[in-house]
Coordinates of C-alpha atoms and ligand atoms in Angstrom, one line a residue:
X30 CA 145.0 120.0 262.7
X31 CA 143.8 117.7 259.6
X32 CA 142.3 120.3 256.9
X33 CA 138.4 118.5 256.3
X34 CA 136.0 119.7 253.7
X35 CA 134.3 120.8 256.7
X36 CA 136.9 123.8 256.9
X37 CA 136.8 125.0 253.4
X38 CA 135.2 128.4 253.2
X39 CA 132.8 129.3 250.0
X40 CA 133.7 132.7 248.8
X41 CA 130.3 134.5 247.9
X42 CA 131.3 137.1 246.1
X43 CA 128.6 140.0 246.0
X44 CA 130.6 143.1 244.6
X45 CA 128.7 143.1 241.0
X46 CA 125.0 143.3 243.2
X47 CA 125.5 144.3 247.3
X48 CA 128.4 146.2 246.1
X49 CA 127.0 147.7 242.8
X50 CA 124.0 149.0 245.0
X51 CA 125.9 151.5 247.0
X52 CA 125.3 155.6 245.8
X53 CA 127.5 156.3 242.8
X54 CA 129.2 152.1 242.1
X55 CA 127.0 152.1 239.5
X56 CA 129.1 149.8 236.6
X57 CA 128.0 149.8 233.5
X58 CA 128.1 145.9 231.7
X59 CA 131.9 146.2 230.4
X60 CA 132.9 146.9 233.5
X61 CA 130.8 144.3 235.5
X62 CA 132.5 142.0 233.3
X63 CA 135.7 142.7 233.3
X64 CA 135.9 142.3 237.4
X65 CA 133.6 139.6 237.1
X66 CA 136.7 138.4 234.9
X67 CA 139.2 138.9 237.5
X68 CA 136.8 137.2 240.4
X69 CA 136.5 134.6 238.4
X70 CA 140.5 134.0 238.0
X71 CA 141.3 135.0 241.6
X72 CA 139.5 131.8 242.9
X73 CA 136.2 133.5 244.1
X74 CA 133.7 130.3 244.5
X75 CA 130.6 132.1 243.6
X76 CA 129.9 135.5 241.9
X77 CA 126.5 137.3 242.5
X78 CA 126.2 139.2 239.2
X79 CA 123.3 141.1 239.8
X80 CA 119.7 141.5 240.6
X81 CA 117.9 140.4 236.9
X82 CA 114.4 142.1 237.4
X83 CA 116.3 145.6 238.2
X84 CA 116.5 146.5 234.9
X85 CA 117.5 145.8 232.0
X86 CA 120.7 146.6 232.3
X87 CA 121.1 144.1 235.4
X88 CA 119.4 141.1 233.4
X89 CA 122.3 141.5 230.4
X90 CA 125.1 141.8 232.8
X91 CA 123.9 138.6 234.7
X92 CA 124.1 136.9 231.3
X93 CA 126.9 138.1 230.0
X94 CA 128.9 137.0 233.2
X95 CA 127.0 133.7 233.3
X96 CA 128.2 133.0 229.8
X97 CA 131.5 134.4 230.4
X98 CA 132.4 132.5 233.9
X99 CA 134.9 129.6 233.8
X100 CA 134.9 128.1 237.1
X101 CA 132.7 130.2 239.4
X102 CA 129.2 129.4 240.3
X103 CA 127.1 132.4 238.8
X104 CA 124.3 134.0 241.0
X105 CA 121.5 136.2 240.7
X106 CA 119.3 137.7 243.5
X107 CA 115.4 137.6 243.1
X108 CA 113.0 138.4 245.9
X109 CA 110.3 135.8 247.0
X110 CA 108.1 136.8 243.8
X111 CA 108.0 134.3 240.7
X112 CA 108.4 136.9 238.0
X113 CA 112.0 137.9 239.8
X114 CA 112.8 133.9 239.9
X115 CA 111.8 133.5 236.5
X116 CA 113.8 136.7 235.4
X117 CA 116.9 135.0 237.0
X118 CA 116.6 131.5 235.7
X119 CA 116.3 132.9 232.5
X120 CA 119.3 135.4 232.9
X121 CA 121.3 132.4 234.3
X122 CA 120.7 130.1 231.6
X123 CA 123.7 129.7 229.7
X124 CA 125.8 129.4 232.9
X125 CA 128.2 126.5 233.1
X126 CA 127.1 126.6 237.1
X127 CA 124.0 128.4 238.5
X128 CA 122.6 129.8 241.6
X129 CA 119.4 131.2 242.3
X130 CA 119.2 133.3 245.7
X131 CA 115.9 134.5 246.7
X132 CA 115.3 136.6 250.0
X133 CA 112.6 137.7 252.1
X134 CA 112.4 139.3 255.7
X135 CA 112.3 137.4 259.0
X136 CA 112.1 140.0 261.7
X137 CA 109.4 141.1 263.5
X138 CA 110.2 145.0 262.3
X139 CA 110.8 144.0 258.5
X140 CA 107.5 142.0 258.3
X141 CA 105.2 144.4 260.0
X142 CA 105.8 147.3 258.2
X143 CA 108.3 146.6 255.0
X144 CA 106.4 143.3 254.0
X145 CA 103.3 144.3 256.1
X146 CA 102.9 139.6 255.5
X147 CA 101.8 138.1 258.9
X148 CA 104.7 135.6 259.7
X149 CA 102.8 132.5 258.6
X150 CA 102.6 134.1 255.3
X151 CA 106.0 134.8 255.0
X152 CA 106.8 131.0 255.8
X153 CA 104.0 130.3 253.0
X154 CA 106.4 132.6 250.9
X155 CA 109.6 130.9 252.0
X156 CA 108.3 127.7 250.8
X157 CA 106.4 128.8 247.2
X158 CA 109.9 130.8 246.5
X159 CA 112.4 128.2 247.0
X160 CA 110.6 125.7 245.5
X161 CA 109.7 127.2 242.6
X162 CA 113.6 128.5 242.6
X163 CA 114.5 124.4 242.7
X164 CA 112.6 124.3 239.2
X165 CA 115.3 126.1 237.7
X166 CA 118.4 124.6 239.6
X167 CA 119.6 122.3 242.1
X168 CA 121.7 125.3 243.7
X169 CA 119.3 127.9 245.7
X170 CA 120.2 129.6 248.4
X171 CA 117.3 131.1 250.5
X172 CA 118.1 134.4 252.3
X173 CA 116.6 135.7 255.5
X174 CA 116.4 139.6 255.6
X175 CA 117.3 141.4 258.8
X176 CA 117.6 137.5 260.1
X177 CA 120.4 139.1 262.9
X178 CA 117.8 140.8 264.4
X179 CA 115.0 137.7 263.4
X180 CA 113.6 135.9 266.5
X181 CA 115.2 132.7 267.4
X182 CA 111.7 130.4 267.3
X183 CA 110.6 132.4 264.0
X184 CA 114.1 131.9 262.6
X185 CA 114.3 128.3 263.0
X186 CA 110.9 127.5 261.6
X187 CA 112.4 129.8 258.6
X188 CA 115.2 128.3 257.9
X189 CA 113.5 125.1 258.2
X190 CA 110.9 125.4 256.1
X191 CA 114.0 126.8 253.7
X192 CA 115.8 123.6 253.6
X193 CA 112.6 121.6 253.4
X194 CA 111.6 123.1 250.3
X195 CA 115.3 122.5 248.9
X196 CA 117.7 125.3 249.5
X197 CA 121.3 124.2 249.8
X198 CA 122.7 127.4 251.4
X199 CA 121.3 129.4 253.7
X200 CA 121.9 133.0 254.5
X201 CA 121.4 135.1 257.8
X202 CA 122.3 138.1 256.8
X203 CA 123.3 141.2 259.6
X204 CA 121.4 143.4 256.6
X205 CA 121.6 146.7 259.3
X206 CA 124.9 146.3 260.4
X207 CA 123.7 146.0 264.0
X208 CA 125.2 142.8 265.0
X209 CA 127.9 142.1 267.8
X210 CA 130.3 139.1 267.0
X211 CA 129.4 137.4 270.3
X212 CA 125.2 137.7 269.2
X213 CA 125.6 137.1 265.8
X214 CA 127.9 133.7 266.6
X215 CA 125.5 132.5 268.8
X216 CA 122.8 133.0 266.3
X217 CA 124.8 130.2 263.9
X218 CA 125.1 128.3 267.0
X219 CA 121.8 128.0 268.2
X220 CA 120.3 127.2 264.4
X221 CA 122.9 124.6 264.5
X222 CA 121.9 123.3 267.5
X223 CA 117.8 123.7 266.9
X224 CA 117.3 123.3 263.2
X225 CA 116.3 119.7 262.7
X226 CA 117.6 119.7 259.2
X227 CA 120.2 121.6 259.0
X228 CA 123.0 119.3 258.1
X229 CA 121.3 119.6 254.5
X230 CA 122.9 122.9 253.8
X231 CA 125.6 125.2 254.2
X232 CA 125.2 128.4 256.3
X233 CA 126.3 131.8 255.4
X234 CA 127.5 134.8 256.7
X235 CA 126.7 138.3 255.1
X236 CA 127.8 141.4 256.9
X237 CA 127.3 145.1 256.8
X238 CA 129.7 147.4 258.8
X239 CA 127.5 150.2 259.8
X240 CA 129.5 149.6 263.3
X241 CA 132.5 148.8 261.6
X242 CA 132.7 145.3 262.7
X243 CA 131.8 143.1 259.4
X244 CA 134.4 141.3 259.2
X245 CA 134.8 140.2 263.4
X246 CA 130.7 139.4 262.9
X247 CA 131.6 137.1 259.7
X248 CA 134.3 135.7 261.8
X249 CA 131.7 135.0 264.5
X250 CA 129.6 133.2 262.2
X251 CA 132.6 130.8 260.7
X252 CA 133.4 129.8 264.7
X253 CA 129.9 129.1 265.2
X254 CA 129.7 126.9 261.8
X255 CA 128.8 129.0 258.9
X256 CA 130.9 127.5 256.3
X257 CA 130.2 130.5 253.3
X258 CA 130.8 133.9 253.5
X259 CA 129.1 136.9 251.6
X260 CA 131.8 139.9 251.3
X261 CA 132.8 142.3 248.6
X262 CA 135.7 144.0 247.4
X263 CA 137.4 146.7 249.6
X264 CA 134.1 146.5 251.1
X265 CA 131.9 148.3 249.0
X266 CA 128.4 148.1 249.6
X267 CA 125.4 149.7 250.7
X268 CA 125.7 152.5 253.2
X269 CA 128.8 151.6 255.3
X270 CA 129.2 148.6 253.1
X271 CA 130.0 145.2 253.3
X272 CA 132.8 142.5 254.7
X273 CA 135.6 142.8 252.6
X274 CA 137.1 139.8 251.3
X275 CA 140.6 140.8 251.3
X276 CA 140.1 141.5 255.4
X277 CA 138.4 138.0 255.5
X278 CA 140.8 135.6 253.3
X279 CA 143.8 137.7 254.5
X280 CA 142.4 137.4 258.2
X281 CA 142.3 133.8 257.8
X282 CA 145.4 133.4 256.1
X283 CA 146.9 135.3 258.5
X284 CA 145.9 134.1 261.3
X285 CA 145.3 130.2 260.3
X286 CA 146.6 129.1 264.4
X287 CA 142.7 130.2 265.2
X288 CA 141.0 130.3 261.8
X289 CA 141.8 127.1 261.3
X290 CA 140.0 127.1 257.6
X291 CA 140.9 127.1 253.5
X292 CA 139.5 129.2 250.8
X293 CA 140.3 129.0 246.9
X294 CA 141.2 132.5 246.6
X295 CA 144.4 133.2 245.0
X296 CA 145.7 136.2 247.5
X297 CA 148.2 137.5 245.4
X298 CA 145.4 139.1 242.9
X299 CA 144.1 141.3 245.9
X300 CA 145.9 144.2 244.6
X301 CA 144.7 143.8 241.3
X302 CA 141.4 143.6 241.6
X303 CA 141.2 146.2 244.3
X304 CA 142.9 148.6 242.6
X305 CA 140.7 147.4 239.2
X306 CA 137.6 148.2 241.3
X307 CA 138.5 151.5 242.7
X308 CA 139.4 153.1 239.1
X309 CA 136.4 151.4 237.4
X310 CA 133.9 152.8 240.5
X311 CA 135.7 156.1 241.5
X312 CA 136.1 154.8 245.1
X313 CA 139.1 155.9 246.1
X314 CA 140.6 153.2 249.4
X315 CA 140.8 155.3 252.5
X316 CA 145.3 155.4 252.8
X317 CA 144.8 153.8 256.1
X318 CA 142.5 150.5 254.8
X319 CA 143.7 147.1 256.1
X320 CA 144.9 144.9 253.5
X321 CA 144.4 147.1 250.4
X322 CA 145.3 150.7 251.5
X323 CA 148.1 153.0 250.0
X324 CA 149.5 152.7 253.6
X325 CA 148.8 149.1 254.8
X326 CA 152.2 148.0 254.4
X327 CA 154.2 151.5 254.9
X328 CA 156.2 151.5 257.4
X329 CA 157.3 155.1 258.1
X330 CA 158.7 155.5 262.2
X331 CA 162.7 155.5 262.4
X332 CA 161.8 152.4 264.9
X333 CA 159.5 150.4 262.6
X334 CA 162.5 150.5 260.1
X335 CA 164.9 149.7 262.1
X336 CA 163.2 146.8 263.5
X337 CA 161.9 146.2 259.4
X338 CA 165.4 145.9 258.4
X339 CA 166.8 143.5 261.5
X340 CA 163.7 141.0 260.8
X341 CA 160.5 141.7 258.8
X342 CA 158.5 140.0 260.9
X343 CA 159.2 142.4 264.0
X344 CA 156.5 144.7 262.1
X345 CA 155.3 143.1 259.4
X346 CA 152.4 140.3 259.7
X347 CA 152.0 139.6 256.0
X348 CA 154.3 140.4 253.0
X349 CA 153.1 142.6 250.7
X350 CA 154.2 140.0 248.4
X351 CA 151.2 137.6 249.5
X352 CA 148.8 140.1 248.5
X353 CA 150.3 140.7 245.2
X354 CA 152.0 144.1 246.0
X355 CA 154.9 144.2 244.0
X356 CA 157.7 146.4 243.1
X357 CA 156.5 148.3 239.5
X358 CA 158.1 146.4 237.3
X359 CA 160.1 147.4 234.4
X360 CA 158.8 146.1 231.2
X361 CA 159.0 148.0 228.1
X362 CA 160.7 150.8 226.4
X363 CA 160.4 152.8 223.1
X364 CA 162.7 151.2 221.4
X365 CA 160.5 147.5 222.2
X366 CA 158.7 146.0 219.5
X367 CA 155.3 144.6 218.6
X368 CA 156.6 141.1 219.3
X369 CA 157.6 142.4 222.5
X370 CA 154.3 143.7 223.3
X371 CA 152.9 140.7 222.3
X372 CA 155.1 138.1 224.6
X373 CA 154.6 140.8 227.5
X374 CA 150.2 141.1 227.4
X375 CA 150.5 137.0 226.9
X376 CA 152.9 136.8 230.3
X377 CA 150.2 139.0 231.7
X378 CA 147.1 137.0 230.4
X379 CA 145.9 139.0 228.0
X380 CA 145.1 137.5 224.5
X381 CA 144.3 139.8 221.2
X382 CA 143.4 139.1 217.8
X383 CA 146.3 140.9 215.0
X384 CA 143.4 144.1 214.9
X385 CA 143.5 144.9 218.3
X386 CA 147.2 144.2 218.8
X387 CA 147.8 146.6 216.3
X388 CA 145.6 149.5 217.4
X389 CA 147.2 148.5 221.2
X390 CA 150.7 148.7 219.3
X391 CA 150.5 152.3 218.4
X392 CA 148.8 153.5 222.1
X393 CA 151.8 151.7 223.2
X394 CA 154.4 153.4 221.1
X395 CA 152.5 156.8 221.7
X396 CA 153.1 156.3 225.5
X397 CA 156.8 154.8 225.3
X398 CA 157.3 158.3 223.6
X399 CA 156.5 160.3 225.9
X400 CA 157.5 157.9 229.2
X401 CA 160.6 156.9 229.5
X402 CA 159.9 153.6 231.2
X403 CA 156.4 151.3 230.8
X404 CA 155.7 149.0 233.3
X405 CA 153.3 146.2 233.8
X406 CA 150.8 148.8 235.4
X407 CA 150.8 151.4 232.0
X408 CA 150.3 148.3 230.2
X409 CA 147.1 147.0 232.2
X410 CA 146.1 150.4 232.1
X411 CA 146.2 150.3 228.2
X412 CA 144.9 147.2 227.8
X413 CA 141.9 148.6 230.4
X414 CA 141.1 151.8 227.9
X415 CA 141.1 149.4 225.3
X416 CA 138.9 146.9 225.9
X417 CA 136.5 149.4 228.6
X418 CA 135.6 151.8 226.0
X419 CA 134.3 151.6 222.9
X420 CA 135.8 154.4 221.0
X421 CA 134.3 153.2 217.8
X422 CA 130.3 153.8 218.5
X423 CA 130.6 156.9 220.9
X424 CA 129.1 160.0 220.1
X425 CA 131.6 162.4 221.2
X426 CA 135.1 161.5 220.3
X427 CA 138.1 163.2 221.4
X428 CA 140.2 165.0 218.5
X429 CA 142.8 167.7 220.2
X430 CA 143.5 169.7 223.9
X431 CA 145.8 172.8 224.0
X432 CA 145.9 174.1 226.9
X433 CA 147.1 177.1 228.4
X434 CA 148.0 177.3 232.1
X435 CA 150.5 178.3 234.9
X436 CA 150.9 181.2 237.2
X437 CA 150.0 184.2 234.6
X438 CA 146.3 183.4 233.7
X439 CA 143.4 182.9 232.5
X440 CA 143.4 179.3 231.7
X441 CA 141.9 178.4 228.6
X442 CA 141.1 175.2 226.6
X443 CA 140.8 174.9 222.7
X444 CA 139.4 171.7 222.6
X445 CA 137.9 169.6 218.9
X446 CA 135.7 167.1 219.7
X447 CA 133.5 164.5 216.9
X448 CA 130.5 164.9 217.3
X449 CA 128.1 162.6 215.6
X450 CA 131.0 162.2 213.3
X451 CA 131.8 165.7 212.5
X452 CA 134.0 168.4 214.1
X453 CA 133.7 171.3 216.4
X454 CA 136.1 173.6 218.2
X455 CA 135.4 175.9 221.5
X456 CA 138.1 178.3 223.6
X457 CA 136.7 178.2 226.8
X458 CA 138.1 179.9 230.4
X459 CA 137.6 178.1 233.5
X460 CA 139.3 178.6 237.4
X461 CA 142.4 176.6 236.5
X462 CA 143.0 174.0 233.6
X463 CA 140.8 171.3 233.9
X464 CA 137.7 173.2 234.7
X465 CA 138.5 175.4 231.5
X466 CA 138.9 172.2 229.3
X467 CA 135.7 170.5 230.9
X468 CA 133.9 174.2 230.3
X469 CA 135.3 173.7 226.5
X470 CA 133.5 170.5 226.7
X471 CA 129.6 171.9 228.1
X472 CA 130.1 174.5 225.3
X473 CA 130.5 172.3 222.6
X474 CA 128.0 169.3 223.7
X475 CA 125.1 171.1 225.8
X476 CA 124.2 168.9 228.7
X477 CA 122.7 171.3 231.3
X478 CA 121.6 170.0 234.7
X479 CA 124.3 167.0 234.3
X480 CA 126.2 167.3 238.1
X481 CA 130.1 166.5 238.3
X482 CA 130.0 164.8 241.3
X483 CA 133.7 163.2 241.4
X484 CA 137.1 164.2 240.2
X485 CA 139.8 162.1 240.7
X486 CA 143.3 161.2 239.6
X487 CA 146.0 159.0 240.4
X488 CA 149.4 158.5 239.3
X489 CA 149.8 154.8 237.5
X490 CA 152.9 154.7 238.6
X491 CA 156.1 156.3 240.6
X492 CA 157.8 159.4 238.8
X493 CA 157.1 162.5 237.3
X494 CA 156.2 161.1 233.7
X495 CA 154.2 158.8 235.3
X496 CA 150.4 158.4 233.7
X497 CA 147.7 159.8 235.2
X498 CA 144.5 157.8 235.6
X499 CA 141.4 160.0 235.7
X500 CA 137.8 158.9 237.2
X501 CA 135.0 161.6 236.7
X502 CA 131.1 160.9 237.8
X503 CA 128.4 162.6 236.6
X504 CA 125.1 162.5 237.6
X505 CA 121.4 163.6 235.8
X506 CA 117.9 162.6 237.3
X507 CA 119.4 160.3 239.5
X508 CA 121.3 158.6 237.0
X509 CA 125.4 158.4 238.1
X510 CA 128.1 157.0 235.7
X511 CA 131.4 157.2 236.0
X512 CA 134.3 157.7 233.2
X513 CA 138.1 156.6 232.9
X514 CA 141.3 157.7 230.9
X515 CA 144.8 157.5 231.4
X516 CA 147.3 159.1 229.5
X517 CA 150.9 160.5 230.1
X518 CA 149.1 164.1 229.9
X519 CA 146.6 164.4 232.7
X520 CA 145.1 167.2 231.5
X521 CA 144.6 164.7 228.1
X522 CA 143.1 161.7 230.3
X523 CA 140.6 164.6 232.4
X524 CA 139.2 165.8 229.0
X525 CA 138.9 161.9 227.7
X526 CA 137.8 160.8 231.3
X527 CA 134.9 163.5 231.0
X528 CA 134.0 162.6 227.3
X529 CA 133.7 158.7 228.5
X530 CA 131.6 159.8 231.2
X531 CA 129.0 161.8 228.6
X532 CA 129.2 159.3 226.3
X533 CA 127.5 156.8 229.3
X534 CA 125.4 159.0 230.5
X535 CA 124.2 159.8 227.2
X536 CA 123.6 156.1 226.4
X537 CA 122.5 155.0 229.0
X538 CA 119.7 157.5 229.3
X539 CA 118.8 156.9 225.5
X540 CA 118.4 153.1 226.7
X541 CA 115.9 153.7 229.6
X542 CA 113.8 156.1 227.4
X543 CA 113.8 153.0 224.7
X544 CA 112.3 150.1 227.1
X545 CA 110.9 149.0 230.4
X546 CA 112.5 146.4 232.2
X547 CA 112.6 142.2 230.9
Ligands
LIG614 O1 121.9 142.7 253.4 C1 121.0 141.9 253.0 O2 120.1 141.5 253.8 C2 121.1 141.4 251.7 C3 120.2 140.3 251.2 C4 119.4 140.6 250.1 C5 121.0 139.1 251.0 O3 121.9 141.9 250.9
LIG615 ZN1 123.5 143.0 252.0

C-alpha cells in the first residue's frame, strides 16, 4: 500500500497535563522541561504542556516549554471560559508553533449536572470559545468532554458548530474510560459520515483505560478515521490513566500489515524517556508492562530460549533494539579525562559551558572512584542531578552521612546538613538505616505533619557497585513533590533524595503563600 498524508498519525502528547494530573505526578518546572526536552527530540508532533489558569506554576511551565520547543507544536488546555483562553494565549506566546485546546462537555450526564448549561447553551459556548481561541492562533483544537458517551445528533451539531467557528482538530475524548473499541470506532465513523464539514479538520482519539482497553479504543478510532492520537508516556494519567504512546507507535510499528499508518516518533528513545519519566515521577512500570517493562523483552522458559537462540523471531515480535533497549554500555573509567567526558556527554547530546563541565568533572571522578565501570546510564544520571537540582539556592544542603548498620543494632545516623547556610549535626536511631538517617533529617529541619508517601530505589545499572537512584515523595496539605539522588552509596542518594524532596516542598509552599494564580 502507497503511504498518503492521509496515514500519517499526529502524536498528541499529553504527559506534562493529562499525565501530570494523576495523584502524586506532580513535576515541578525543571522537570516538565527536561521531558518536554526529550518529547520534543523523540519526534512527538505536539506537546500539551499544561493547563495555564491552574496556577502559577502551570502558566511558567507552559512558557518555558513554549520557548524551549524546537520542532513540536506547543499546547495548552483552557476550558470554554475567556480568562483560561486568554491565560493560554499569553502563556503560548513565544512559541515557534502554538495550539490552543479548549474543552467543554457534550453528554447528557456532564451537562446536567457538572455544567448544569442546557445543550443549546453549551453549543453557544462551543462557538464563543473557539472563536475567541482563533484570535490567538490559527491552530485550535476543540475538545468534547465525555463525547464517548455524547449523543450522536447532539455530537454532530457539536462538532459542527466546532469546525464552523474554526477548530482544526477535533477531539472525542473516552474521558471515563468506558468505551468499547467496536462503539467508540463507530462513533469516528458515524461523525465522518454525518458531519457536513468535517473534512476541515483532523479527528482525534483520547483514551482513558479504566477498562484497560485505551490503546484497542485509540486503535478503533484510527480505523474509523481519526488521524491524531492523545496518549501519554507509560500511560500515566488520571485514575487508570491514559493510552500509552509507546503501546500505540510500537503497535503500529509492529503491526504495520493492518495499521497501515506513519508517525514521526523516533522509537528507539522509548526507553529513555520512560525510564526519565518514571525516576522524575516516582512511578515505578509494573515488570510485566508492554513495551517499557523490566520484563517486556525477558525471555525466561528453557523453551522460549531455545526457540530465542534458533531464530529470534520464534518469540520475539520486536527487538529490544527498536525501542532503544540496549546492552549498558561501557564508557568511562577513573583513569578517563575531562576531554573524555567532554567527547562522551557531546556523543550523548549533551552540551555544557567550561563551569558546569567542571563541577560535572569532579561528580564524575568522585563516581569513577568508587565504581569500577561508568556507563552511558551513570553518566545521564549525572548529568540529570546536575541540571534537575539546583544545589546552589536550596535551603538545606547535604554536608556528611555516617552510618552505622548491619545485624548488631541500633542503626544510627550522624548526619550535617546547611541550613540557611550554616551547619548542624544530629545522631538519630531509626528501624534500619534509612529511616535512622531520614529521622536525623526531621530532627535537624522540623517539618511535622509532612507524610513520606514513597520510597523507592533502583539500581542504575547491573552489578554490585552499581548506583542507586532514589525517588522519595512527600506530601503536606495536599501538596506532593517528589525528590531524586543517585550516588554509588544508597544510603548517600536516600539522605540527598529526602533533602531534594524538603527543599520542594518547602519552596513550593513558600510560593503559593506568596501569590494567587496569573
Ligand atoms: O479526558 C478528557 O476528557 C480530557 C479532556 C480535557 C481533553 O482530558
Ligand atoms: Zn483525559
Amino acid at each position: 500500500m502507497t503511504q498518503t498524508a492521509k496515514d500519517r498519525i499526529i502524536i498528541f502528547d499529553t504527559t506534562l497535563r493529562d499525565g501530570e494530573q494523576s495523584p502524586g505526578c506532580s513535576m515541578h518546572i525543571g522537570e516538565k522541561l527536561r521531558i518536554a526536552r526529550l518529547l520534543d527530540d523523540m519526534g512527538v508532533d505536539v506537546i500539551e504542556a499544561g493547563f495555564p489558569i491552574a496556577s502559577k506554576g502551570d502558566f511558567e511551565s507552559v512558557r518555558l516549554i513554549a520557548e524551549t520547543m524546537k520542532r513540536a507544536v506547543v499546547a495548552g488546555l483552557c476550558r470554554a471560559k475567556s480568562s483560561d483562553i486568554e491565560a493560554s494565549a499569553e502563556a503560548l506566546r513565544p512559541a515557534r508553533r502554538s495550539r490552543i485546546h479548549t474543552f467543554i462537555s457534550t453528554s447528557p450526564l456532564h451537562m446536567k449536572y457538572k455544567l448544569q448549561m442546557p445543550p443549546e447553551a453549551v453549543l453557544d459556548a462551543i462557538h464563543e470559545s473557539v472563536s475567541k481561541a482563533r484570535q490567538y492562533t490559527d491552530d485550535v483544537e476543540w475538545s468534547a468532554e465525555d463525547g464517548s458517551r455524547t449523543e450522536d445528533d447532539f455530537l454532530c451539531r457539536a462538532v459542527e458548530t466546532a469546525i464552523r467557528a474554526g477548530a482544526a482538530t477535533i477531539n472525542i475524548p473516552d474521558t471515563v474510560g468506558y468505551a468499547l473499541p467496536e462503539d467508540y470506532g463507530a462513533k469516528f465513523k458515524m461523525l465522518m459520515e454525518r458531519v457536513p464539514n468535517i473534512g476541515k479538520a483532523v479527528l482525534s482519539v483520547h483514551c482513558h483505560n479504566d477498562l484497560g482497553l485505551a490503546v484497542a479504543n485509540s486503535l478503533a478510532g484510527l480505523a474509523n478515521g481519526a488521524r491524531q492520537v492523545e496518549c501519554t508516556i507509560n500511560g500515566i494519567g488520571e485514575r487508570a490513566g491514559n493510552a500509552a504512546l509507546e503501546e500505540v507507535v510500537m503497535a503500529i510499528r509492529t503491526r504495520h500489515d493492518r495499521l497501515p499508518y506513519e508517525t514521526g516518533i523516533d522509537t528507539t528513545m522509548i526507553t529513555k524517556v520512560s525510564r526519565t519519566l518514571s525516576t522524575v515521577t516516582g512511578f515505578s512500570v509494573q515488570p510485566n508492562k508492554a513495551i517499557v517493562g523490566a520484563n517486556a523483552f525477558a525471555h525466561e522458559s528453557g523453551i522460549h530460549q531455545d526457540g530465542m537462540l534458533k531464530n529470534a523471531a520464534t518469540y520475539e515480535i520486536m527487538t529490544p533494539e527498536s525501542v532503544g533497549l540496549t546492552k549498558s554500555e561501557l564508557v568511562l573509567g577513573k583513569h578517563s579525562g575531562r576531554h573524555a567526558l567532554k567527547n562522551k556527554l557531546a556523543e550523548m547530546g549533551f552540551d555544557f559551558g567550561d563551569n558546569a563541565l567542571n563541577d560535572l568533572f569532579a561528580r564524575f571522578k568522585d563516581l569513577a572512584d568508587r565504581k569500577k565501570n561508568v556507563y552511558d546510564e551513570d553518566i545521564a544520571v549525572l548529568v540529570a542531578e546536575q541540571t534537575g537540582r539546583n544545589f546552589d539556592s536550596a535551603r538545606v544542603k547535604f554536608v556528611s552521612l555516617h552510618v552505622n548498620a548491619g545485624s548488631h543494632g541500633p542503626q544510627t545516623a550522624d548526619l550535617t546538613l546547611a541550613v540557611d547556610g550554616a551547619e548542624r549535626t544530629a545522631t538519630s536511631r531509626g528501624n534500619g538505616p534509612v529511616d535512622a538517617i531520614f529521622n536525623a533529617i526531621r530532627q535537624i529541619v522540623p517539618h511535622d505533619g509532612v507524610v513520606l508517601q514513597l520510597y523507592q530505589v533502583h539500581a542504575v545499572t547491573g552489578g554490585t557497585d552499581a548506583q542507586a537512584e532514589v525517588t522519595v515523595r512527600l506530601e503536606h496539605n495536599g501538596l506532593t513533590v517528589n525528590g531524586q539522588s543517585a550516588d554509588a552509596d544508597t544510603m548517600v542518594a536516600s539522605c540527598r533524595a529526602y533533602i531534594h524532596a524538603l527543599n520542594k516542598l518547602q519552596g513550593k509552599e513558600k510560593r503559593q503563600a506568596m501569590g494567587p494564580n496569573p
